[in-house]
Short mmCIF file of C-alpha atoms and ligand atoms in Angstrom, two decimals:
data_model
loop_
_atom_site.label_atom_id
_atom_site.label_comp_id
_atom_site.label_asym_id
_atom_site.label_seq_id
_atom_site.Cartn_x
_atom_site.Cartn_y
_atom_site.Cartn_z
CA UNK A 1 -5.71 106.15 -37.42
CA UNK A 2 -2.89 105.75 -35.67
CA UNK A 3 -2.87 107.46 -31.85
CA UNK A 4 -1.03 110.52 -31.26
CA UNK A 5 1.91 110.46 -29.35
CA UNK A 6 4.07 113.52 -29.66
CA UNK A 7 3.48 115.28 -26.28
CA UNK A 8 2.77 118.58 -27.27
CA UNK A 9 0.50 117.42 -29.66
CA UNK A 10 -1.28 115.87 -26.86
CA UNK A 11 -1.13 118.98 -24.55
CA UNK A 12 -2.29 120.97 -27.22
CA UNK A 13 -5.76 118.64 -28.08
CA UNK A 14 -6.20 118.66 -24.19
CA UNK A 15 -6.31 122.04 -24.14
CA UNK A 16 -8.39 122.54 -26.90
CA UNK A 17 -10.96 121.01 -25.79
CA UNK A 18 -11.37 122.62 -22.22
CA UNK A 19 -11.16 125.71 -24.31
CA UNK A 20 -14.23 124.98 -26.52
CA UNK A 21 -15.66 123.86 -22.86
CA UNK A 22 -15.26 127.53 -21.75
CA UNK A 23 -16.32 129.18 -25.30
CA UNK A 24 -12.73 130.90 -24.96
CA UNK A 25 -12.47 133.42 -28.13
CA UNK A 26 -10.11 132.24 -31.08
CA UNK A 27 -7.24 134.71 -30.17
CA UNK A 28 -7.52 133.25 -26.48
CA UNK A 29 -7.21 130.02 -27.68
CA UNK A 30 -4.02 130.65 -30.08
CA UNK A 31 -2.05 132.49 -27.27
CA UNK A 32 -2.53 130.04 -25.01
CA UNK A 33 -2.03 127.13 -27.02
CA UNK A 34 1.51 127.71 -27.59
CA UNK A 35 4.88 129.24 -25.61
CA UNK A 36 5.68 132.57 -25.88
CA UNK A 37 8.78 132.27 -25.84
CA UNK A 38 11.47 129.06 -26.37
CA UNK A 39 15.26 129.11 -26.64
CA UNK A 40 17.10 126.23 -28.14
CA UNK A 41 20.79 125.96 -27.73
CA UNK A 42 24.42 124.18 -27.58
CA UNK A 43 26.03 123.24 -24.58
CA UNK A 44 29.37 122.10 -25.68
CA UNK A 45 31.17 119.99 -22.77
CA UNK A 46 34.60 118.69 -22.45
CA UNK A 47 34.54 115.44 -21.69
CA UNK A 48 37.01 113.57 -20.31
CA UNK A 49 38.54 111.52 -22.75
CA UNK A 50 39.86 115.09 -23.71
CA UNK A 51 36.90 115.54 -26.38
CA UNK A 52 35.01 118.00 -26.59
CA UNK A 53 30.56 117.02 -26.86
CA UNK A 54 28.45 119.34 -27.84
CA UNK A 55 24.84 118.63 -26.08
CA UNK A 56 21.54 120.53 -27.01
CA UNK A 57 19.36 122.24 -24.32
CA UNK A 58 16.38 124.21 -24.01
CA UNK A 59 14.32 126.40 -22.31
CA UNK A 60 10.47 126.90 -22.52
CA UNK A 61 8.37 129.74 -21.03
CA UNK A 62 5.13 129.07 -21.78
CA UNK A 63 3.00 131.87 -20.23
CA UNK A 64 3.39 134.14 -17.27
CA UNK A 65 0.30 135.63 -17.19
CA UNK A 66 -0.02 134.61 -13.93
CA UNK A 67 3.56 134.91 -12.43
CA UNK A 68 7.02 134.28 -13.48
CA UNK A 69 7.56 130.68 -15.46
CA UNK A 70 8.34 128.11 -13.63
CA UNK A 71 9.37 124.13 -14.29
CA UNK A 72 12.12 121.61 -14.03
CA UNK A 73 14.62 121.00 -16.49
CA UNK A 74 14.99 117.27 -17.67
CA UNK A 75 17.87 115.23 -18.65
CA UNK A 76 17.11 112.26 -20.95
CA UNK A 77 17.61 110.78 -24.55
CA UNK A 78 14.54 111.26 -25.83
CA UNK A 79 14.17 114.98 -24.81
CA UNK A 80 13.14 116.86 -27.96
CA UNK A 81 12.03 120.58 -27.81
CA UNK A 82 8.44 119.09 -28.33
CA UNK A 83 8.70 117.29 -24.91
CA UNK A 84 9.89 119.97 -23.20
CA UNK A 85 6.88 122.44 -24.76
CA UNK A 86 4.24 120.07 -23.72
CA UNK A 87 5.66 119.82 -19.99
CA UNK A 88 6.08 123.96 -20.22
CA UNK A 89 2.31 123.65 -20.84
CA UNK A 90 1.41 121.18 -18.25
CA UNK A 91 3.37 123.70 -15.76
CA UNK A 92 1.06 126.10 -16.54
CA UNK A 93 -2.07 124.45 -16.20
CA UNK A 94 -0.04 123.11 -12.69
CA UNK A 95 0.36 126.50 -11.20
CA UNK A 96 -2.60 127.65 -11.65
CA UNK A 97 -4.79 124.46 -10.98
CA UNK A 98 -2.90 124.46 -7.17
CA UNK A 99 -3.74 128.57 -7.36
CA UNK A 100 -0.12 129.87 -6.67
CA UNK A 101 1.40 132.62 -8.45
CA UNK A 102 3.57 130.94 -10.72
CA UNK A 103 3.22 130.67 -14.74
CA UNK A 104 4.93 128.08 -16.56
CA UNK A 105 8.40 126.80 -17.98
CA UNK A 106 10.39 123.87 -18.79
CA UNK A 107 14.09 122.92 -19.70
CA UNK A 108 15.79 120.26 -20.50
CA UNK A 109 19.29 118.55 -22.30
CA UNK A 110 19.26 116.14 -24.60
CA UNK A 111 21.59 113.40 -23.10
CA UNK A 112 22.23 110.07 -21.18
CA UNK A 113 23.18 110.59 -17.69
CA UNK A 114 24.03 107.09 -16.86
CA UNK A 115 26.43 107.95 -19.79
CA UNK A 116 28.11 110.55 -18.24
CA UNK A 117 30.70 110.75 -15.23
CA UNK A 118 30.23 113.05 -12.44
CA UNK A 119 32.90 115.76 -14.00
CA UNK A 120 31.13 115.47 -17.15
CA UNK A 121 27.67 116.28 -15.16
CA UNK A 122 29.17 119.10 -13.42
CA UNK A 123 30.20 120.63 -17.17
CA UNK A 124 27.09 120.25 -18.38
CA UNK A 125 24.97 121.53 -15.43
CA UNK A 126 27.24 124.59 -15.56
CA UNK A 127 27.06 125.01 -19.26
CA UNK A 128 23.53 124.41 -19.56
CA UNK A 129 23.27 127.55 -16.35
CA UNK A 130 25.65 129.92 -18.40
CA UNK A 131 24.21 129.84 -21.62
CA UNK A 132 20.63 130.06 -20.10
CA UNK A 133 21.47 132.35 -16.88
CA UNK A 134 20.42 135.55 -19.26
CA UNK A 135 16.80 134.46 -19.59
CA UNK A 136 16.45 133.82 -15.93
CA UNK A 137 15.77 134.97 -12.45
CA UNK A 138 12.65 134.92 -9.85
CA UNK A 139 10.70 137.70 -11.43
CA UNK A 140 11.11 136.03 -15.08
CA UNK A 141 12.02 132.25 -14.64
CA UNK A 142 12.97 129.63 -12.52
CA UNK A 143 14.33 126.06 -12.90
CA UNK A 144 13.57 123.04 -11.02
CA UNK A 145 14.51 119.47 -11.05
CA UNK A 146 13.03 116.96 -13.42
CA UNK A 147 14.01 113.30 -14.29
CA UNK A 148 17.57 112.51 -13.80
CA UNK A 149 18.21 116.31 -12.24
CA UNK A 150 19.57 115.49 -8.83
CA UNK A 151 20.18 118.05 -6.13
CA UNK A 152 23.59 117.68 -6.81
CA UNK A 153 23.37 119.07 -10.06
CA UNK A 154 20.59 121.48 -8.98
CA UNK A 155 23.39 123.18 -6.55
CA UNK A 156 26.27 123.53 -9.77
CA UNK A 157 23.62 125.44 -10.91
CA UNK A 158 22.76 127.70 -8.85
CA UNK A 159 26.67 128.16 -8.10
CA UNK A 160 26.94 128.58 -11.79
CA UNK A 161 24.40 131.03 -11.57
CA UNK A 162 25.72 132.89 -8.40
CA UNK A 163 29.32 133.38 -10.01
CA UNK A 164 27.30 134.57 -13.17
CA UNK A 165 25.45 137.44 -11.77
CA UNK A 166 28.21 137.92 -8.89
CA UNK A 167 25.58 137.57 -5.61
CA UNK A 168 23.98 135.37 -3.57
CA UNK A 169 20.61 134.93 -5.38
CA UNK A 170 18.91 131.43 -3.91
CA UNK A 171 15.42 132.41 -4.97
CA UNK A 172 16.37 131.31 -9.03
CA UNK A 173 16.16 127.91 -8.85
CA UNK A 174 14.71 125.70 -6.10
CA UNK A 175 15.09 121.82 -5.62
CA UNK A 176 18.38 122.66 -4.26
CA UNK A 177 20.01 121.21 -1.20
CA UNK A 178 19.03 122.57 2.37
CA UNK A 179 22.34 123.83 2.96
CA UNK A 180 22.15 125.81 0.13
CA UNK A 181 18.89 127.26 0.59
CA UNK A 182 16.58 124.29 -0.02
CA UNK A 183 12.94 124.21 1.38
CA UNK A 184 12.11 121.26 4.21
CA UNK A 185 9.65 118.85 2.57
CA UNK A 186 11.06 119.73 -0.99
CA UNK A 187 12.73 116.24 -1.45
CA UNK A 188 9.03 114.50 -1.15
CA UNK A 189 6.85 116.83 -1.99
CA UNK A 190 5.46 115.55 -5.24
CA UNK A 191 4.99 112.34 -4.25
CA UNK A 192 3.00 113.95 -0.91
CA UNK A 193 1.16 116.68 -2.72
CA UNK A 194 -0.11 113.22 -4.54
CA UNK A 195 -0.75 110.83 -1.24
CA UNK A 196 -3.03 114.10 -0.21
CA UNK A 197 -5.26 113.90 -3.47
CA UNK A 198 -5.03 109.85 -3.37
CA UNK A 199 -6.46 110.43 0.44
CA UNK A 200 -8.85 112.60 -0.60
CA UNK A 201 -10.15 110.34 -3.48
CA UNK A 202 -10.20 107.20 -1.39
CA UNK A 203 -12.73 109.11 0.74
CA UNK A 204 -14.89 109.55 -1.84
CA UNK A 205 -15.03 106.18 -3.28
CA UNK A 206 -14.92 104.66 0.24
CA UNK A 207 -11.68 102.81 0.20
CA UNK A 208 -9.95 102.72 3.37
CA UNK A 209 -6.57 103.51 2.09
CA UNK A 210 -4.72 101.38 5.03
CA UNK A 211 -6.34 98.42 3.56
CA UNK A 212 -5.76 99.25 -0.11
CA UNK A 213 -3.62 97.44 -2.83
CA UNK A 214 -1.41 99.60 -4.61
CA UNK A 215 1.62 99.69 -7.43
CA UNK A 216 4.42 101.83 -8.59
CA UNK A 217 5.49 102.57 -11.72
CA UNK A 218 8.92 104.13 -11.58
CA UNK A 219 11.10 104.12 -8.53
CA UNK A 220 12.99 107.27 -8.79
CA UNK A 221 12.27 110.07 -6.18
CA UNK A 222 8.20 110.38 -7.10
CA UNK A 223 7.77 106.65 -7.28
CA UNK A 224 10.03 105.85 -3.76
CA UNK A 225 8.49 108.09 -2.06
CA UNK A 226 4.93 107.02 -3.06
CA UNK A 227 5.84 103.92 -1.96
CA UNK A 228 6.77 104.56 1.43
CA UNK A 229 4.37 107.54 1.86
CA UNK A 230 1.36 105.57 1.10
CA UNK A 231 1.95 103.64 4.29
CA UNK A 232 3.17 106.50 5.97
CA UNK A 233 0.79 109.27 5.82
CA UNK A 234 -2.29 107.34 4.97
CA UNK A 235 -1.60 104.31 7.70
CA UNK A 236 -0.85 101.09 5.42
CA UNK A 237 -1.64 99.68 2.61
CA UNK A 238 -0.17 96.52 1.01
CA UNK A 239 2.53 97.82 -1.73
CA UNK A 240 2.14 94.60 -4.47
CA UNK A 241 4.54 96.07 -7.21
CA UNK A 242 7.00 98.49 -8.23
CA UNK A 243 9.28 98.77 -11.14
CA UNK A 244 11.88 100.98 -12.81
CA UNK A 245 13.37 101.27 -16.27
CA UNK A 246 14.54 97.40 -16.36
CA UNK A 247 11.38 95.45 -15.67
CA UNK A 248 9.20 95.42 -12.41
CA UNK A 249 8.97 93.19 -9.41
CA UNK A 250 5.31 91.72 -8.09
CA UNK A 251 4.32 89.85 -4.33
CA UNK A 252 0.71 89.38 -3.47
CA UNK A 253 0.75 89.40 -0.05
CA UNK A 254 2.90 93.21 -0.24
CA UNK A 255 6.45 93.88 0.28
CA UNK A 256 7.86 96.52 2.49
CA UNK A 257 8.96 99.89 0.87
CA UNK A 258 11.67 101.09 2.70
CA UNK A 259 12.95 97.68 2.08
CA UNK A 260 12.81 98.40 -1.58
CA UNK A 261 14.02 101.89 -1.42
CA UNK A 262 17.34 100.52 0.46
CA UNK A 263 17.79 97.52 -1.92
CA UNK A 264 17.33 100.58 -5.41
CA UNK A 265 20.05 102.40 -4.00
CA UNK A 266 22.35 99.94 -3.30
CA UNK A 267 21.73 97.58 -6.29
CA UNK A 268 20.84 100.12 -8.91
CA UNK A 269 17.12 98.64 -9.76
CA UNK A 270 14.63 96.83 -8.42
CA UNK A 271 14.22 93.87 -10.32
CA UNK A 272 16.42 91.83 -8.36
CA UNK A 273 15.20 92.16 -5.33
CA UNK A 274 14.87 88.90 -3.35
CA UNK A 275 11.39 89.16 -1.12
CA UNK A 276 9.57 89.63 -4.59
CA UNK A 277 7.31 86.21 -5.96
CA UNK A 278 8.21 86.97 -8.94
CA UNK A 279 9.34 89.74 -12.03
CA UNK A 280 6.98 91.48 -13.85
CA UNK A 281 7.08 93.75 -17.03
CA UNK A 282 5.68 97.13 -16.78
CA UNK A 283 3.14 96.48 -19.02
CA UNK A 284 1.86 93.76 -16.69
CA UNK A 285 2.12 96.28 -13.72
CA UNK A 286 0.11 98.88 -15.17
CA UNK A 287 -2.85 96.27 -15.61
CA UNK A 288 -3.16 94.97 -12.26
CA UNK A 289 -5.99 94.81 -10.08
CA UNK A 290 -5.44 97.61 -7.40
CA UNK A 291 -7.02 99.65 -5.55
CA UNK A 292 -4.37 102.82 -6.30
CA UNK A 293 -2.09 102.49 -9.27
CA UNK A 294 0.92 105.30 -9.38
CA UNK A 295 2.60 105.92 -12.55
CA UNK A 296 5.74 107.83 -11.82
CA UNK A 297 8.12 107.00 -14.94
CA UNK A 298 7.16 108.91 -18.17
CA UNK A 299 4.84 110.23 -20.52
CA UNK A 300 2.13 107.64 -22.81
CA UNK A 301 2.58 104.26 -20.93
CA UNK A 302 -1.08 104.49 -20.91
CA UNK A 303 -2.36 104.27 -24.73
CA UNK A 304 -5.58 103.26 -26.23
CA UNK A 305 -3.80 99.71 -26.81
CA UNK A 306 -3.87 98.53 -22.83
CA UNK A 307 -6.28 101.19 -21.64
CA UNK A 308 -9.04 98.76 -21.64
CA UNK A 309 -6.99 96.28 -19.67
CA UNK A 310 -6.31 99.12 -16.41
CA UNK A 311 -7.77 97.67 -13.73
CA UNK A 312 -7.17 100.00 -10.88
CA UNK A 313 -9.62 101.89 -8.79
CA UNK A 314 -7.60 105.02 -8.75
CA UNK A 315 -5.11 106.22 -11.21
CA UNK A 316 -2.86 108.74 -9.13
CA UNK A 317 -0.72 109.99 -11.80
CA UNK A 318 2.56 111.61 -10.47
CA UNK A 319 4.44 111.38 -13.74
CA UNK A 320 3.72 113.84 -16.13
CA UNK A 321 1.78 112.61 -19.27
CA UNK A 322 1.11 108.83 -18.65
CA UNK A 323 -2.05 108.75 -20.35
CA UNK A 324 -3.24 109.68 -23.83
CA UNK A 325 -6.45 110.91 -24.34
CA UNK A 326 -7.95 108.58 -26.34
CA UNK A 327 -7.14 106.10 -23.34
CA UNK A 328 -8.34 108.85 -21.10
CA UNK A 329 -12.13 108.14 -22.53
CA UNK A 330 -11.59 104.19 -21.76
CA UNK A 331 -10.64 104.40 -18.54
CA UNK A 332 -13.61 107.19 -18.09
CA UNK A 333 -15.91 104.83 -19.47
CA UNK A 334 -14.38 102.36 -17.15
CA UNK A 335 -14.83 104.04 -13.96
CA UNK A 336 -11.17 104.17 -13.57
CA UNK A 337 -11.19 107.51 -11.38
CA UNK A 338 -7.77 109.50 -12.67
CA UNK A 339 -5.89 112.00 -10.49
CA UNK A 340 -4.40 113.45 -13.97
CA UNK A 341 -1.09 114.51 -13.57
CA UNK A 342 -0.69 118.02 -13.01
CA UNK A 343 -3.12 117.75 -10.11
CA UNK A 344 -1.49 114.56 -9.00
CA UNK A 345 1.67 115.47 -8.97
CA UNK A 346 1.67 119.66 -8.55
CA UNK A 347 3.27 118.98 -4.76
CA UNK A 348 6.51 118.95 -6.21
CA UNK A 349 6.66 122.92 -7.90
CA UNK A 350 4.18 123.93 -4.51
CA UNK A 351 6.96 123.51 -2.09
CA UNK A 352 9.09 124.60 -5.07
CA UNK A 353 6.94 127.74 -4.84
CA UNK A 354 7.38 127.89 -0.98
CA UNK A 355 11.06 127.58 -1.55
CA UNK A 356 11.32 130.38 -3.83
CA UNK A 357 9.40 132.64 -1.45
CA UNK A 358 11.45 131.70 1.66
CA UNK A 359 14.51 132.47 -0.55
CA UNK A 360 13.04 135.46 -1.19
CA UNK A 361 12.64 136.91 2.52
CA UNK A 362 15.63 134.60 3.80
CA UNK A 363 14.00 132.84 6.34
CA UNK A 364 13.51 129.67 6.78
CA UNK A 365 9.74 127.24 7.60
CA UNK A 366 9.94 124.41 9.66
CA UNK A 367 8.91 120.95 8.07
CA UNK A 368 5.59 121.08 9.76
CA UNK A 369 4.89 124.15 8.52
CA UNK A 370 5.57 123.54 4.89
CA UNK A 371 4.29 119.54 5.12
CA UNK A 372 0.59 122.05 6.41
CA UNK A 373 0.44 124.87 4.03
CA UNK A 374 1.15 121.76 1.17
CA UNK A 375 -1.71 119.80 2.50
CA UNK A 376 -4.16 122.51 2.64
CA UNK A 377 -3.24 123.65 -0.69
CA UNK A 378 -3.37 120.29 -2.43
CA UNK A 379 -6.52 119.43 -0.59
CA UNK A 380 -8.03 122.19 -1.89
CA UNK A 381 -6.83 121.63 -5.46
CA UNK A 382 -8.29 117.87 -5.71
CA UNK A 383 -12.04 119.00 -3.98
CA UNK A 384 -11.94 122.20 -6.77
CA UNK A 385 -11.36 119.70 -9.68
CA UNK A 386 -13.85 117.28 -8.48
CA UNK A 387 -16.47 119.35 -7.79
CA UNK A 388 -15.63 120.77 -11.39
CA UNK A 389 -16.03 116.63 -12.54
CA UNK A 390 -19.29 116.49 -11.18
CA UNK A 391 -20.68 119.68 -12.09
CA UNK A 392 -19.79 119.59 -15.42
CA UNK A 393 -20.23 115.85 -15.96
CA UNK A 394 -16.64 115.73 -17.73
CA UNK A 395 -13.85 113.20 -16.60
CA UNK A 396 -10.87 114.40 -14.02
CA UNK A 397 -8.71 115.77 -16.54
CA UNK A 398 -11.10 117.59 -18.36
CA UNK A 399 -12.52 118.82 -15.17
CA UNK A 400 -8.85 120.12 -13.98
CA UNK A 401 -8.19 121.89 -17.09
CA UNK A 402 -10.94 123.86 -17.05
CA UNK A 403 -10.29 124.79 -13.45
CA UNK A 404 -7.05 125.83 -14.52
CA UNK A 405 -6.90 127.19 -18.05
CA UNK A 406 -9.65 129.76 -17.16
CA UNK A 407 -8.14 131.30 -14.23
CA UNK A 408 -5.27 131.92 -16.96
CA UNK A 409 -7.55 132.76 -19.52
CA UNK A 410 -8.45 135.46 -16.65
CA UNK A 411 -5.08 136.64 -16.49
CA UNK A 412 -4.91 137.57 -20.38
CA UNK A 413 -7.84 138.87 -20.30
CA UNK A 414 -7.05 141.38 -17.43
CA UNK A 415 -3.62 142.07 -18.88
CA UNK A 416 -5.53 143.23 -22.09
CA UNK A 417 -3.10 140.79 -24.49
CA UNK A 418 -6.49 139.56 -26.12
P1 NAD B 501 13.63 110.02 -11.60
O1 NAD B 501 14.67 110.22 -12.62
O2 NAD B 501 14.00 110.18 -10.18
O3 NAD B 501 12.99 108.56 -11.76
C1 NAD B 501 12.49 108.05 -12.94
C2 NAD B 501 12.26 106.55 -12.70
O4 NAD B 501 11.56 106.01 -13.80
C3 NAD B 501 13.54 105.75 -12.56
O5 NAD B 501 13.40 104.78 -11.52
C4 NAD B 501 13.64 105.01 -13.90
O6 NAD B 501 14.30 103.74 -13.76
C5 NAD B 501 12.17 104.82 -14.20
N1 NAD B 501 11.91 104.61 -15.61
C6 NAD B 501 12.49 105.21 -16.69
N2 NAD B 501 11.97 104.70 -17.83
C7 NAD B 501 11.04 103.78 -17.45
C8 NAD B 501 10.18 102.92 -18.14
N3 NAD B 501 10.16 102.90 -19.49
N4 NAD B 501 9.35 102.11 -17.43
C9 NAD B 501 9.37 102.13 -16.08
N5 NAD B 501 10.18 102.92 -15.36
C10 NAD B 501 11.00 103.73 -16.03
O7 NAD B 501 12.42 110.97 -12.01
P2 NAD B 501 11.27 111.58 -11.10
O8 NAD B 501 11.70 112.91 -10.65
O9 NAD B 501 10.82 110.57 -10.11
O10 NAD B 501 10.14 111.83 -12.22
C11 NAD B 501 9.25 110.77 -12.64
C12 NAD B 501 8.04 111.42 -13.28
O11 NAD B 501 7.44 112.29 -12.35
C13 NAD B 501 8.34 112.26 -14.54
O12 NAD B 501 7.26 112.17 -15.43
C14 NAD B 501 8.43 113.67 -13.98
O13 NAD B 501 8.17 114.65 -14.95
C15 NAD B 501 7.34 113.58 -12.93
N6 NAD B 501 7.45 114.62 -11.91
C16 NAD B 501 8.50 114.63 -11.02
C17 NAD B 501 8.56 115.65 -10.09
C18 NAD B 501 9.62 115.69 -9.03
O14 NAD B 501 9.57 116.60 -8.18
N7 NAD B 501 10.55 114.76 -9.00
C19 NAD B 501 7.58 116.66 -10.07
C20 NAD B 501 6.54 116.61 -10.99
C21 NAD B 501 6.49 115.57 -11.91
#
């Protein structure tokens, strides 16, 4: 048969079975195993050639059970409303895995970026903000950046927003620059919130994580700043490949990140870069021998057709949805040990969370304050799911969703909705 790969489809099996894990009751399982509310719409743009475009968008709010939705909003081709229901879902399970008072949400708009001019951008941040403004706010739901959803167009939206409901209102939507209200530590928070877990994995396992081999997957903001974090906040590490949308790059003895970084933004990609031994695809980066592997690009590059060829010691998965399921058992059986994804990479909507509530109350942490209170929480996060692995005897993923879908499944259930 052939594999599944319609995200929602996946997020829906995953959840299914942590729910017959936890024996949850058949209208438990229904209202959690779909949104509860989704808005699809038209964002028409004009462009300018003069035309006018019309784009579709959407909006997700999975479940708020236990606090307002909350989630990015993506911009990419292939964005369908089932991609944005399955990461609604994962935000969900997110929130509640990392304990903070958020539910879950997603959005996103159907388009090519590298398509569009920054004019055009502007038009369609703004559009997408006025024609979903009515459904939102910090009590009921709050965007976030996703793929290809820079601060830039983060801050059209919340100016969008501002004119909209006639006030300053900074708490709606975080990811947005400092000087507009952004939280210190937001920029590399998901990539951080994953360095923590990869830290506290390596103990386990007894890798020194100065010494280890590791790979990127993606070199937009998660994957960069894995790169340079890893040798950062955990002391070293040899970095022996990265790669982005165009192919990937490989050198065995390590190459320097920052270097990297520079030579993405001012060239555009990485493959070119000149310190490399040699190009890679990412097919071939995902199966190298490393201690830490970090896919940061998109969902499925992980299938039951090169599962069995993973070779890494530690899957630290900071994009959303790398791995299917059924690859999920082989790498299980493999003693691949997988930081699944919204563990991995739940950083990112925790300082989101932290922005929101210094919004809130208008004043502002310092960087060492928020880089802490992200630590503890993460650390915390990764020891609950583990302990959940071994207890249980289930893999990471498995282990994380029932963490988090019963403290939802709580929620309900104290709400009286089942
Ligand atoms: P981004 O747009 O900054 O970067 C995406 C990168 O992936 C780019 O370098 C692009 O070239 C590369 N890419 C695209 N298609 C690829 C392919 N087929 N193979 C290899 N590389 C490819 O996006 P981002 O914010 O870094 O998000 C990456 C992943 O992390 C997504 O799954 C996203 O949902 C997840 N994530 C991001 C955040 C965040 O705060 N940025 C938070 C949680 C999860």
């Amino acid at each position: 048969m052939a594999e599944e790969l319609n995200p929602f489809k996946i997020a829906q099996a995953q959840f299914d079975e942590a729910a017959e894990k936890l024996g949850l009751e058949p209208a438990m399982r229904e209202i959690l195993r779909w949104p509860r509310r989704e808005y699809k719409f038209t964002i028409p743009v004009k462009m300018d050639d003069g035309s006018t475009k019309v784009f579709h968008g959407y909006r997700v709010q999975y479940n708020d059970a236990r606090g307002p939705n909350k989630g990015g909003i993506r911009w990419h081709p292939d964005e369908t409303m089932d991609t944005v229901r399955a990461l609604a879902a994962w935000m969900t399970w997110k929130c509640s895995v990392v304990d903070i008072p958020l539910g879950g949400g997603k959005g996103g708009v159907t388009c090519n970026p590298k398509e569009l001019s920054n004019g055009e951008k502007e038009r369609l941040a703004r559009g997408w903000m006025r024609v979903a403004a009515r459904e939102l706010g910090e009590h009921r739901d709050s965007p976030a950046p996703d793929v290809y959803t820079t601060p830039q167009i983060i801050a059209w939206m919340i100016d969008e927003y501002e004119v909209i409901v006639g006030r300053n209102h900074p708490a709606v939507i975080t990811g947005k620059p400092i000087e507009l209200g952004g939280s210190q530590g937001r920029g590399d928070a998901t990539a951080r919130g994953g360095i923590f877990t990869v830290r506290e994995a390596c103990k386990k396992f007894n890798i020194d994580p100065a010494k280890a081999t590791y790979a990127v997957q993606g070199f937009g903001n998660a994957g960069q700043f894995a790169a340079t974090l890893h040798k950062e906040v955990l002391g070293g590490g040899i970095l022996v490949a990265v790669s982005d949308s165009r192919g990937g790059i490989y050198c065995e003895k390590g190459m320097d990140p920052q270097d990297i970084v520079k030579w993405k933004l001012e060239n555009r990609t990485v493959i070119t870069y000149p310190k490399a031994d040699k190009k890679i695809s990412n097919e071939e980066l995902l199966e190298l021998p490393v201690d830490v592997l970090y896919p940061a690009a998109l969902e499925n590059v992980i299938t039951q057709k090169n599962a069995a060829n993973i070779k890494c010691k530690i899957s630290c998965e900071l994009a959303n949805g790398p791995t299917t399921p059924e690859a999920d058992l082989i790498l299980h059986k493999n003693g691949v040990h997988v930081i699944p994804d919204f563990l991995a990479n739940a950083g990112g909507v925790t300082v989101s969370y932290f922005e929101q509530v210094q919004g809130t109350y208008n004043y502002y942490w310092t960087l060492e304050d928020v880089r802490k209170q992200l630590d503890e929480k993460m650390t915390s996060a990764y020891h609950a799911v583990y302990d959940m692995h071994k207890e249980k005897n289930v893999h990471m993923r498995v282990a994380a969703y029932l963490v988090a879908v019963k403290r939802v499944a709580d929620a309900v259930k104290l709400r009286g909705w089942v």
